[in-house]
CSV table of C-alpha atoms and ligand atoms in Angstrom, one decimal:
chain,number,residue,atom,x,y,z
A,1,UNK,CA,-9.4,32.6,1.4
A,2,UNK,CA,-12.1,30.3,2.9
A,3,UNK,CA,-11.9,29.6,6.7
A,4,UNK,CA,-9.1,27.2,7.2
A,5,UNK,CA,-10.3,23.6,7.4
A,6,UNK,CA,-9.6,21.9,10.7
A,7,UNK,CA,-7.4,18.7,9.6
A,8,UNK,CA,-9.0,16.4,12.1
A,9,UNK,CA,-12.4,17.2,10.6
A,10,UNK,CA,-10.9,16.6,7.2
A,11,UNK,CA,-9.8,13.2,8.1
A,12,UNK,CA,-13.1,12.3,9.7
A,13,UNK,CA,-14.8,13.3,6.5
A,14,UNK,CA,-12.4,11.3,4.3
A,15,UNK,CA,-13.1,8.2,6.4
A,16,UNK,CA,-16.8,8.9,6.4
A,17,UNK,CA,-16.8,9.2,2.5
A,18,UNK,CA,-15.2,5.8,2.1
A,19,UNK,CA,-17.4,4.3,4.8
A,20,UNK,CA,-20.4,5.0,2.7
A,21,UNK,CA,-19.3,2.3,0.2
A,22,UNK,CA,-18.8,-0.4,2.9
A,23,UNK,CA,-21.3,-2.1,5.1
A,24,UNK,CA,-20.2,-0.7,8.5
A,25,UNK,CA,-22.2,0.4,11.4
A,26,UNK,CA,-22.2,3.9,12.9
A,27,UNK,CA,-20.4,2.5,16.0
A,28,UNK,CA,-17.6,1.1,13.8
A,29,UNK,CA,-17.3,4.4,11.8
A,30,UNK,CA,-16.9,6.3,15.1
A,31,UNK,CA,-14.3,3.8,16.2
A,32,UNK,CA,-12.4,4.5,13.0
A,33,UNK,CA,-12.7,8.3,13.3
A,34,UNK,CA,-11.3,8.9,16.7
A,35,UNK,CA,-7.8,8.4,18.4
A,36,UNK,CA,-7.5,6.0,21.2
A,37,UNK,CA,-5.5,8.6,23.2
A,38,UNK,CA,-3.5,11.7,22.9
A,39,UNK,CA,-0.7,12.8,25.3
A,40,UNK,CA,-0.7,16.6,25.7
A,41,UNK,CA,2.5,17.9,27.6
A,42,UNK,CA,3.9,21.3,28.4
A,43,UNK,CA,7.7,21.1,28.2
A,44,UNK,CA,9.5,23.6,30.4
A,45,UNK,CA,13.0,24.0,29.0
A,46,UNK,CA,15.7,26.1,30.0
A,47,UNK,CA,17.0,28.5,27.2
A,48,UNK,CA,20.7,29.5,26.7
A,49,UNK,CA,20.0,32.7,28.8
A,50,UNK,CA,18.8,30.9,31.7
A,51,UNK,CA,15.1,31.7,31.3
A,52,UNK,CA,12.5,28.9,31.3
A,53,UNK,CA,10.4,28.6,28.2
A,54,UNK,CA,7.1,26.6,27.8
A,55,UNK,CA,6.4,24.4,24.6
A,56,UNK,CA,3.1,22.7,24.2
A,57,UNK,CA,3.8,19.2,22.7
A,58,UNK,CA,1.5,16.4,21.7
A,59,UNK,CA,1.6,12.6,20.8
A,60,UNK,CA,-1.6,11.1,19.5
A,61,UNK,CA,-1.9,7.2,19.4
A,62,UNK,CA,-4.7,6.9,17.0
A,63,UNK,CA,-5.2,3.2,16.5
A,64,UNK,CA,-3.1,0.3,17.3
A,65,UNK,CA,-5.1,-2.5,15.8
A,66,UNK,CA,-2.6,-3.5,13.1
A,67,UNK,CA,0.6,-3.2,15.2
A,68,UNK,CA,2.5,-0.5,17.2
A,69,UNK,CA,1.6,3.1,16.8
A,70,UNK,CA,3.9,4.6,14.1
A,71,UNK,CA,4.5,8.1,12.8
A,72,UNK,CA,6.7,11.1,12.9
A,73,UNK,CA,7.1,14.1,15.2
A,74,UNK,CA,6.9,17.6,13.8
A,75,UNK,CA,8.4,20.9,14.9
A,76,UNK,CA,6.3,23.9,13.7
A,77,UNK,CA,4.6,27.0,15.1
A,78,UNK,CA,1.3,25.8,13.7
A,79,UNK,CA,1.2,22.6,15.5
A,80,UNK,CA,-2.2,22.1,17.3
A,81,UNK,CA,-3.8,19.0,19.1
A,82,UNK,CA,-6.2,18.6,16.4
A,83,UNK,CA,-3.5,18.7,13.6
A,84,UNK,CA,-1.5,16.1,15.5
A,85,UNK,CA,-4.6,13.9,15.8
A,86,UNK,CA,-5.4,14.2,12.1
A,87,UNK,CA,-1.8,13.4,11.3
A,88,UNK,CA,-1.9,10.3,13.5
A,89,UNK,CA,-5.2,9.1,11.8
A,90,UNK,CA,-3.6,9.5,8.4
A,91,UNK,CA,-0.8,7.3,9.5
A,92,UNK,CA,-3.2,4.6,10.4
A,93,UNK,CA,-4.7,4.5,7.0
A,94,UNK,CA,-1.4,5.1,5.2
A,95,UNK,CA,0.1,1.9,7.0
A,96,UNK,CA,-2.9,-0.1,6.0
A,97,UNK,CA,-2.9,1.1,2.5
A,98,UNK,CA,0.6,-0.2,2.0
A,99,UNK,CA,0.1,-3.2,4.1
A,100,UNK,CA,2.8,-2.7,6.7
A,101,UNK,CA,2.1,-4.0,10.3
A,102,UNK,CA,1.8,-0.7,12.2
A,103,UNK,CA,-1.1,1.3,13.6
A,104,UNK,CA,-0.8,5.0,13.5
A,105,UNK,CA,0.4,7.7,15.7
A,106,UNK,CA,1.9,11.3,15.3
A,107,UNK,CA,3.6,13.8,17.5
A,108,UNK,CA,4.4,17.5,17.3
A,109,UNK,CA,6.0,20.4,19.4
A,110,UNK,CA,4.6,23.9,18.8
A,111,UNK,CA,7.8,25.9,18.0
A,112,UNK,CA,9.7,27.6,15.3
A,113,UNK,CA,13.0,25.6,15.4
A,114,UNK,CA,14.8,28.5,13.4
A,115,UNK,CA,14.5,30.6,16.5
A,116,UNK,CA,16.4,28.4,18.7
A,117,UNK,CA,20.1,27.2,19.0
A,118,UNK,CA,21.2,23.6,18.7
A,119,UNK,CA,21.7,23.2,22.3
A,120,UNK,CA,18.3,24.5,23.0
A,121,UNK,CA,16.8,22.2,20.5
A,122,UNK,CA,18.7,19.3,22.0
A,123,UNK,CA,17.1,20.1,25.4
A,124,UNK,CA,13.7,20.6,23.9
A,125,UNK,CA,13.9,17.3,22.2
A,126,UNK,CA,15.2,15.4,25.1
A,127,UNK,CA,12.5,16.9,27.4
A,128,UNK,CA,9.9,15.6,25.0
A,129,UNK,CA,11.6,12.2,24.8
A,130,UNK,CA,11.4,12.1,28.6
A,131,UNK,CA,7.6,12.7,28.4
A,132,UNK,CA,7.2,10.0,25.6
A,133,UNK,CA,9.5,7.4,27.3
A,134,UNK,CA,6.6,5.5,29.2
A,135,UNK,CA,4.4,5.3,26.1
A,136,UNK,CA,6.9,4.6,23.3
A,137,UNK,CA,9.1,1.5,22.6
A,138,UNK,CA,9.8,-0.7,19.6
A,139,UNK,CA,6.7,-2.8,20.3
A,140,UNK,CA,4.5,0.2,21.5
A,141,UNK,CA,4.9,3.3,19.5
A,142,UNK,CA,7.7,4.3,17.2
A,143,UNK,CA,8.4,7.9,16.4
A,144,UNK,CA,10.1,9.2,13.2
A,145,UNK,CA,11.0,12.5,11.4
A,146,UNK,CA,8.3,14.9,10.0
A,147,UNK,CA,8.3,18.6,9.2
A,148,UNK,CA,11.5,20.2,10.6
A,149,UNK,CA,12.8,17.1,12.3
A,150,UNK,CA,15.4,14.6,11.0
A,151,UNK,CA,18.2,12.2,11.9
A,152,UNK,CA,19.7,14.5,14.6
A,153,UNK,CA,16.5,14.7,16.5
A,154,UNK,CA,15.8,10.9,16.1
A,155,UNK,CA,19.4,10.2,17.5
A,156,UNK,CA,18.6,12.4,20.6
A,157,UNK,CA,15.3,10.7,21.2
A,158,UNK,CA,16.8,7.1,20.9
A,159,UNK,CA,19.8,8.3,23.3
A,160,UNK,CA,17.3,9.6,25.9
A,161,UNK,CA,15.1,6.6,25.7
A,162,UNK,CA,18.0,4.1,25.9
A,163,UNK,CA,19.7,6.0,28.8
A,164,UNK,CA,16.5,6.2,30.8
A,165,UNK,CA,15.5,2.5,30.1
A,166,UNK,CA,19.1,1.3,30.6
A,167,UNK,CA,19.0,-0.7,27.5
A,168,UNK,CA,19.7,-0.8,23.7
A,169,UNK,CA,16.6,-0.5,21.7
A,170,UNK,CA,17.5,1.3,18.2
A,171,UNK,CA,14.1,0.3,16.9
A,172,UNK,CA,12.4,2.8,19.2
A,173,UNK,CA,12.6,5.4,16.6
A,174,UNK,CA,13.3,5.4,12.9
A,175,UNK,CA,14.9,7.8,10.6
A,176,UNK,CA,18.2,7.7,12.5
A,177,UNK,CA,21.6,8.5,11.0
A,178,UNK,CA,23.2,5.3,9.4
A,179,UNK,CA,26.0,5.0,12.0
A,180,UNK,CA,23.3,5.2,14.6
A,181,UNK,CA,21.3,2.3,13.2
A,182,UNK,CA,19.4,4.1,10.4
A,183,UNK,CA,18.6,2.5,7.2
A,184,UNK,CA,20.0,3.1,3.6
A,185,UNK,CA,17.5,4.9,1.5
A,186,UNK,CA,15.5,6.2,4.5
A,187,UNK,CA,16.1,9.9,3.6
A,188,UNK,CA,14.9,9.6,0.0
A,189,UNK,CA,12.2,7.2,0.6
A,190,UNK,CA,9.3,9.7,0.8
A,191,UNK,CA,10.3,11.4,-2.4
A,192,UNK,CA,10.9,8.1,-4.0
A,193,UNK,CA,7.2,6.9,-3.3
A,194,UNK,CA,6.0,10.2,-4.6
A,195,UNK,CA,7.9,9.4,-7.8
A,196,UNK,CA,6.7,5.8,-8.0
A,197,UNK,CA,3.1,6.9,-7.5
A,198,UNK,CA,3.4,9.5,-10.3
A,199,UNK,CA,5.1,7.0,-12.6
A,200,UNK,CA,2.3,4.4,-12.0
A,201,UNK,CA,-0.4,7.1,-12.5
A,202,UNK,CA,1.0,8.2,-15.8
A,203,UNK,CA,1.4,4.7,-16.9
A,204,UNK,CA,-2.3,4.0,-15.9
A,205,UNK,CA,-3.4,7.0,-18.0
A,206,UNK,CA,-1.2,5.8,-20.9
A,207,UNK,CA,0.8,9.0,-20.7
A,208,UNK,CA,4.4,9.6,-21.0
A,209,UNK,CA,6.3,10.9,-17.8
A,210,UNK,CA,9.2,11.8,-19.8
A,211,UNK,CA,8.6,15.4,-21.1
A,212,UNK,CA,5.7,15.9,-18.5
A,213,UNK,CA,5.8,19.2,-16.8
A,214,UNK,CA,5.8,19.2,-13.1
A,215,UNK,CA,5.4,21.9,-10.4
A,216,UNK,CA,6.4,21.1,-6.9
A,217,UNK,CA,5.1,23.2,-4.0
A,218,UNK,CA,7.5,22.8,-1.0
A,219,UNK,CA,11.1,21.9,-1.9
A,220,UNK,CA,11.9,20.2,1.4
A,221,UNK,CA,13.0,16.6,1.9
A,222,UNK,CA,10.0,14.9,0.1
A,223,UNK,CA,9.5,17.6,-2.7
A,224,UNK,CA,13.1,18.0,-3.7
A,225,UNK,CA,13.8,14.2,-3.9
A,226,UNK,CA,10.6,13.6,-5.8
A,227,UNK,CA,11.7,16.4,-8.3
A,228,UNK,CA,15.1,15.0,-8.6
A,229,UNK,CA,13.8,11.4,-9.2
A,230,UNK,CA,11.2,12.6,-11.6
A,231,UNK,CA,13.8,14.5,-13.5
A,232,UNK,CA,15.7,11.3,-13.9
A,233,UNK,CA,12.7,9.8,-15.6
A,234,UNK,CA,12.8,12.7,-18.1
A,235,UNK,CA,10.1,14.8,-16.5
A,236,UNK,CA,10.5,18.7,-16.7
A,237,UNK,CA,10.4,20.4,-13.3
A,238,UNK,CA,9.3,23.8,-14.3
A,239,UNK,CA,8.4,25.3,-11.0
A,240,UNK,CA,9.4,24.8,-7.3
A,241,UNK,CA,8.7,26.8,-4.1
A,242,UNK,CA,9.2,26.9,-0.4
A,243,UNK,CA,8.1,29.3,2.4
A,244,UNK,CA,10.3,32.0,1.0
A,245,UNK,CA,8.5,31.9,-2.5
A,246,UNK,CA,8.7,30.1,-5.9
A,247,UNK,CA,10.7,30.1,-9.1
A,248,UNK,CA,9.8,29.2,-12.6
A,249,UNK,CA,11.6,28.1,-15.8
A,250,UNK,CA,9.6,26.8,-18.7
A,251,UNK,CA,12.3,24.6,-20.0
A,252,UNK,CA,12.7,22.9,-16.6
A,253,UNK,CA,15.4,22.9,-13.9
A,254,UNK,CA,18.5,21.1,-13.3
A,255,UNK,CA,17.1,19.7,-10.1
A,256,UNK,CA,20.6,18.6,-8.8
A,257,UNK,CA,21.9,22.1,-9.0
A,258,UNK,CA,18.6,23.4,-7.5
A,259,UNK,CA,18.8,20.9,-4.6
A,260,UNK,CA,22.3,22.1,-3.8
A,261,UNK,CA,21.2,25.8,-4.1
A,262,UNK,CA,18.5,25.1,-1.6
A,263,UNK,CA,21.0,23.2,0.8
A,264,UNK,CA,23.4,26.0,0.7
A,265,UNK,CA,21.0,29.0,0.9
A,266,UNK,CA,18.0,27.4,2.6
A,267,UNK,CA,15.7,28.5,-0.1
A,268,UNK,CA,14.8,28.1,-3.8
A,269,UNK,CA,14.6,31.9,-4.5
A,270,UNK,CA,17.4,33.5,-6.4
A,271,UNK,CA,18.4,30.3,-8.1
A,272,UNK,CA,20.4,31.2,-11.2
A,273,UNK,CA,18.4,29.2,-13.8
A,274,UNK,CA,15.1,30.7,-12.8
A,275,UNK,CA,13.5,32.8,-15.4
A,276,UNK,CA,10.6,34.1,-13.1
A,277,UNK,CA,9.7,34.4,-9.5
A,278,UNK,CA,6.2,33.4,-8.4
A,279,UNK,CA,4.2,32.9,-5.2
A,280,UNK,CA,3.2,29.6,-3.9
A,281,UNK,CA,-0.4,30.3,-5.0
A,282,UNK,CA,0.7,31.0,-8.6
A,283,UNK,CA,2.7,27.9,-8.6
A,284,UNK,CA,-0.4,25.8,-7.5
A,285,UNK,CA,-2.3,27.4,-10.4
A,286,UNK,CA,0.2,26.6,-13.3
A,287,UNK,CA,-1.0,24.7,-16.3
A,288,UNK,CA,1.2,21.6,-15.8
A,289,UNK,CA,0.7,18.0,-16.3
A,290,UNK,CA,1.7,17.1,-12.6
A,291,UNK,CA,1.2,19.1,-9.5
A,292,UNK,CA,2.8,18.0,-6.3
A,293,UNK,CA,1.9,19.7,-3.1
A,294,UNK,CA,4.8,18.8,-0.8
A,295,UNK,CA,4.4,21.4,2.0
A,296,UNK,CA,1.6,21.5,4.6
A,297,UNK,CA,-1.9,20.9,5.0
A,298,UNK,CA,-4.7,22.8,3.3
A,299,UNK,CA,-2.5,24.1,0.5
A,300,UNK,CA,-5.4,23.8,-1.9
A,301,UNK,CA,-8.8,25.0,-0.6
A,302,UNK,CA,-12.2,25.5,-2.0
A,303,UNK,CA,-11.2,29.1,-3.3
A,304,UNK,CA,-8.1,27.8,-5.1
A,305,UNK,CA,-9.6,24.5,-6.5
A,306,UNK,CA,-11.5,26.1,-9.5
A,307,UNK,CA,-8.1,27.7,-10.4
A,308,UNK,CA,-6.1,24.6,-10.5
A,309,UNK,CA,-5.2,23.6,-14.1
A,310,UNK,CA,-3.0,20.4,-13.6
A,311,UNK,CA,-4.5,17.2,-14.6
A,312,UNK,CA,-2.9,15.0,-12.2
A,313,UNK,CA,-2.0,15.8,-8.5
A,314,UNK,CA,0.2,13.5,-6.4
A,315,UNK,CA,0.2,14.5,-2.7
A,316,UNK,CA,3.6,14.5,-1.0
A,317,UNK,CA,2.4,16.4,2.0
A,318,UNK,CA,0.0,15.1,4.4
A,319,UNK,CA,-3.5,16.5,3.9
A,320,UNK,CA,-2.6,19.2,1.3
A,321,UNK,CA,-6.2,19.4,0.0
A,322,UNK,CA,-9.2,20.3,2.0
A,323,UNK,CA,-12.2,18.0,1.5
A,324,UNK,CA,-14.2,20.8,-0.2
A,325,UNK,CA,-11.3,21.3,-2.7
A,326,UNK,CA,-11.0,17.6,-3.2
A,327,UNK,CA,-14.8,17.3,-4.2
A,328,UNK,CA,-14.5,20.0,-6.7
A,329,UNK,CA,-11.4,18.6,-8.3
A,330,UNK,CA,-13.0,15.1,-8.5
A,331,UNK,CA,-16.1,16.7,-10.2
A,332,UNK,CA,-13.8,18.3,-12.7
A,333,UNK,CA,-12.0,14.9,-13.3
A,334,UNK,CA,-8.7,15.9,-12.0
A,335,UNK,CA,-7.0,12.8,-10.8
A,336,UNK,CA,-5.7,13.2,-7.2
A,337,UNK,CA,-3.4,10.3,-5.9
A,338,UNK,CA,-3.6,10.6,-2.1
A,339,UNK,CA,-1.0,11.2,0.5
A,340,UNK,CA,-1.7,7.7,2.1
A,341,UNK,CA,0.0,6.0,-0.8
A,342,UNK,CA,2.0,8.8,-2.4
A,343,UNK,CA,4.1,9.8,0.6
A,344,UNK,CA,4.1,6.3,2.2
A,345,UNK,CA,7.6,5.6,1.2
A,346,UNK,CA,8.9,7.3,4.5
A,347,UNK,CA,6.9,5.0,6.8
A,348,UNK,CA,7.6,1.8,4.5
A,349,UNK,CA,11.4,2.5,4.9
A,350,UNK,CA,11.0,3.2,8.5
A,351,UNK,CA,9.5,-0.3,8.7
A,352,UNK,CA,12.5,-1.6,6.9
A,353,UNK,CA,14.7,0.2,9.4
A,354,UNK,CA,12.9,-1.2,12.2
A,355,UNK,CA,13.1,-4.8,10.9
A,356,UNK,CA,16.9,-4.3,10.3
A,357,UNK,CA,17.3,-3.0,13.9
A,358,UNK,CA,15.4,-5.9,15.4
A,359,UNK,CA,17.5,-8.4,13.3
A,360,UNK,CA,20.8,-6.4,13.8
A,361,UNK,CA,21.3,-7.1,10.2
A,362,UNK,CA,21.5,-4.4,7.5
A,363,UNK,CA,20.4,-4.2,4.0
A,364,UNK,CA,22.0,-2.7,0.9
A,365,UNK,CA,20.3,0.6,-0.6
A,366,UNK,CA,19.2,-1.4,-3.7
A,367,UNK,CA,17.4,-4.0,-1.6
A,368,UNK,CA,15.7,-1.2,0.2
A,369,UNK,CA,14.7,0.6,-2.9
A,370,UNK,CA,13.5,-2.5,-4.6
A,371,UNK,CA,11.4,-3.6,-1.7
A,372,UNK,CA,10.0,-0.1,-1.6
A,373,UNK,CA,9.1,-0.3,-5.1
A,374,UNK,CA,7.3,-3.6,-4.9
A,375,UNK,CA,5.2,-2.3,-1.9
A,376,UNK,CA,4.2,1.0,-3.7
A,377,UNK,CA,3.5,-0.8,-7.0
A,378,UNK,CA,1.3,-3.5,-5.2
A,379,UNK,CA,-0.5,-0.7,-3.2
A,380,UNK,CA,-1.3,1.1,-6.5
A,381,UNK,CA,-2.7,-2.0,-8.0
A,382,UNK,CA,-4.9,-2.5,-5.0
A,383,UNK,CA,-6.0,1.1,-5.3
A,384,UNK,CA,-7.1,0.8,-9.1
A,385,UNK,CA,-8.7,-2.5,-8.4
A,386,UNK,CA,-10.9,-1.1,-5.6
A,387,UNK,CA,-11.5,2.2,-7.7
A,388,UNK,CA,-13.1,-0.1,-10.4
A,389,UNK,CA,-14.7,-2.6,-8.2
A,390,UNK,CA,-16.5,-0.1,-6.0
A,391,UNK,CA,-17.0,2.3,-8.8
A,392,UNK,CA,-15.9,5.3,-6.7
A,393,UNK,CA,-15.2,8.7,-8.2
A,394,UNK,CA,-11.8,9.5,-6.7
A,395,UNK,CA,-8.6,7.8,-5.9
A,396,UNK,CA,-8.5,8.9,-2.3
A,397,UNK,CA,-11.8,7.2,-1.4
A,398,UNK,CA,-10.6,4.1,-3.2
A,399,UNK,CA,-7.4,3.9,-1.0
A,400,UNK,CA,-9.3,4.5,2.1
A,401,UNK,CA,-11.8,1.8,1.2
A,402,UNK,CA,-8.7,-0.6,0.9
A,403,UNK,CA,-7.2,0.6,4.2
A,404,UNK,CA,-10.5,0.6,6.2
A,405,UNK,CA,-11.3,-2.9,5.1
A,406,UNK,CA,-7.9,-4.1,6.4
A,407,UNK,CA,-8.2,-2.3,9.7
A,408,UNK,CA,-11.7,-3.6,10.2
A,409,UNK,CA,-10.7,-7.2,9.3
A,410,UNK,CA,-7.9,-7.0,11.8
A,411,UNK,CA,-10.3,-5.7,14.4
A,412,UNK,CA,-12.8,-8.3,13.8
A,413,UNK,CA,-10.2,-11.0,14.0
A,414,UNK,CA,-8.9,-9.7,17.4
A,415,UNK,CA,-12.3,-9.0,18.9
A,416,UNK,CA,-13.1,-6.5,21.6
A,417,UNK,CA,-11.5,-6.3,24.9
A,418,UNK,CA,-12.8,-6.1,27.6
B,501,LIG,N1,6.5,11.5,9.0
B,501,LIG,C1,6.4,10.6,8.0
B,501,LIG,C2,5.0,10.4,7.5
B,501,LIG,O1,4.1,11.4,7.6
B,501,LIG,C3,7.1,9.3,8.2
B,501,LIG,C4,6.5,8.5,9.4
B,501,LIG,C5,7.4,7.3,9.8
B,501,LIG,O2,8.3,7.1,9.1
B,501,LIG,O3,7.1,6.7,10.7
B,501,LIG,O4,4.6,9.5,6.8
């Protein structure tokens, strides 16, 4: 195992690589690579037994040139300030890649949510919402779900914010439950854009997605939905994993049954249809047509890259490849379609939710899905066009070029203040 890559340095390297194709100054490059500000808080929260526990928490507002800061909040024991900064930066370039009017931000609390009661999680979430209150708002910074957070946490954040502000402002967070102002299609949106990106990629290479073999590392919200939607297109989901391990079946899983097994038991292991158990690392090395890393950062590093056998990788997680792994795979002509388009469905439907909240007018699920498809297909076309025009060697760099040009254009038009 090579030393773990720092995700913030990975982000800066990715921006730097794309910047080489553009006529931009050192000053502009620095501006693109650093967050505008990062809030660091220590939440002191009363536990059920009366003790007081401290939770480090962060919110990074990376770049607000194209609109309000936008991005999720994750709960994970591995959360660090640099990780949150990287995730915030990826949001900037993700929103620009798909052309939605947002900057980028991200938040996180360092904790393992499985160790706390629902009441404790509610107090922790409301405590963070109180810290965030002065810097969020539907025109300022709009949180959303990320790893280990969902509708429940968003509903609590919205309630805390609206109570303290004495207002109604549902668009202050997205990813809410439907009755609390959420959008149809939001829960499935990240997995849907992974499916759409994979579909477009196979189409681009003139390959049939029906019958293609697929391995999904991380069977959470993004991975499980992507698997189910790819299964609907006729792909064969032969392997899936989560933090408890992985399973393999060469004839492909019934992904509906696997999703419900995961929902009831909390893991993919011990699924009746599995013929073999395998580790996350073994899954990543499978000789499949399509590999979907859908867990956390740095899943594929320089040590693992030479052993990757898949031809196409579509990133459902944020930052699952280290830059060193990325370079090796690109030299071997493995086509990697980056997170900043592939998992953008989540933030795109968050945008739709925000628009619906502001208009107090709600869309049908089919309208949401159609609009999402249009945005991802257009972004994929922009990606291919730039890949060819700039003659770059990988799709990530091409997508960053598209995004950086948009961010810089907006900056140029606004000018610098003061
Ligand atoms: N957490 C998701 C992401 O990484 C969604 C963010 C959002 O909806 O604002 O893209």
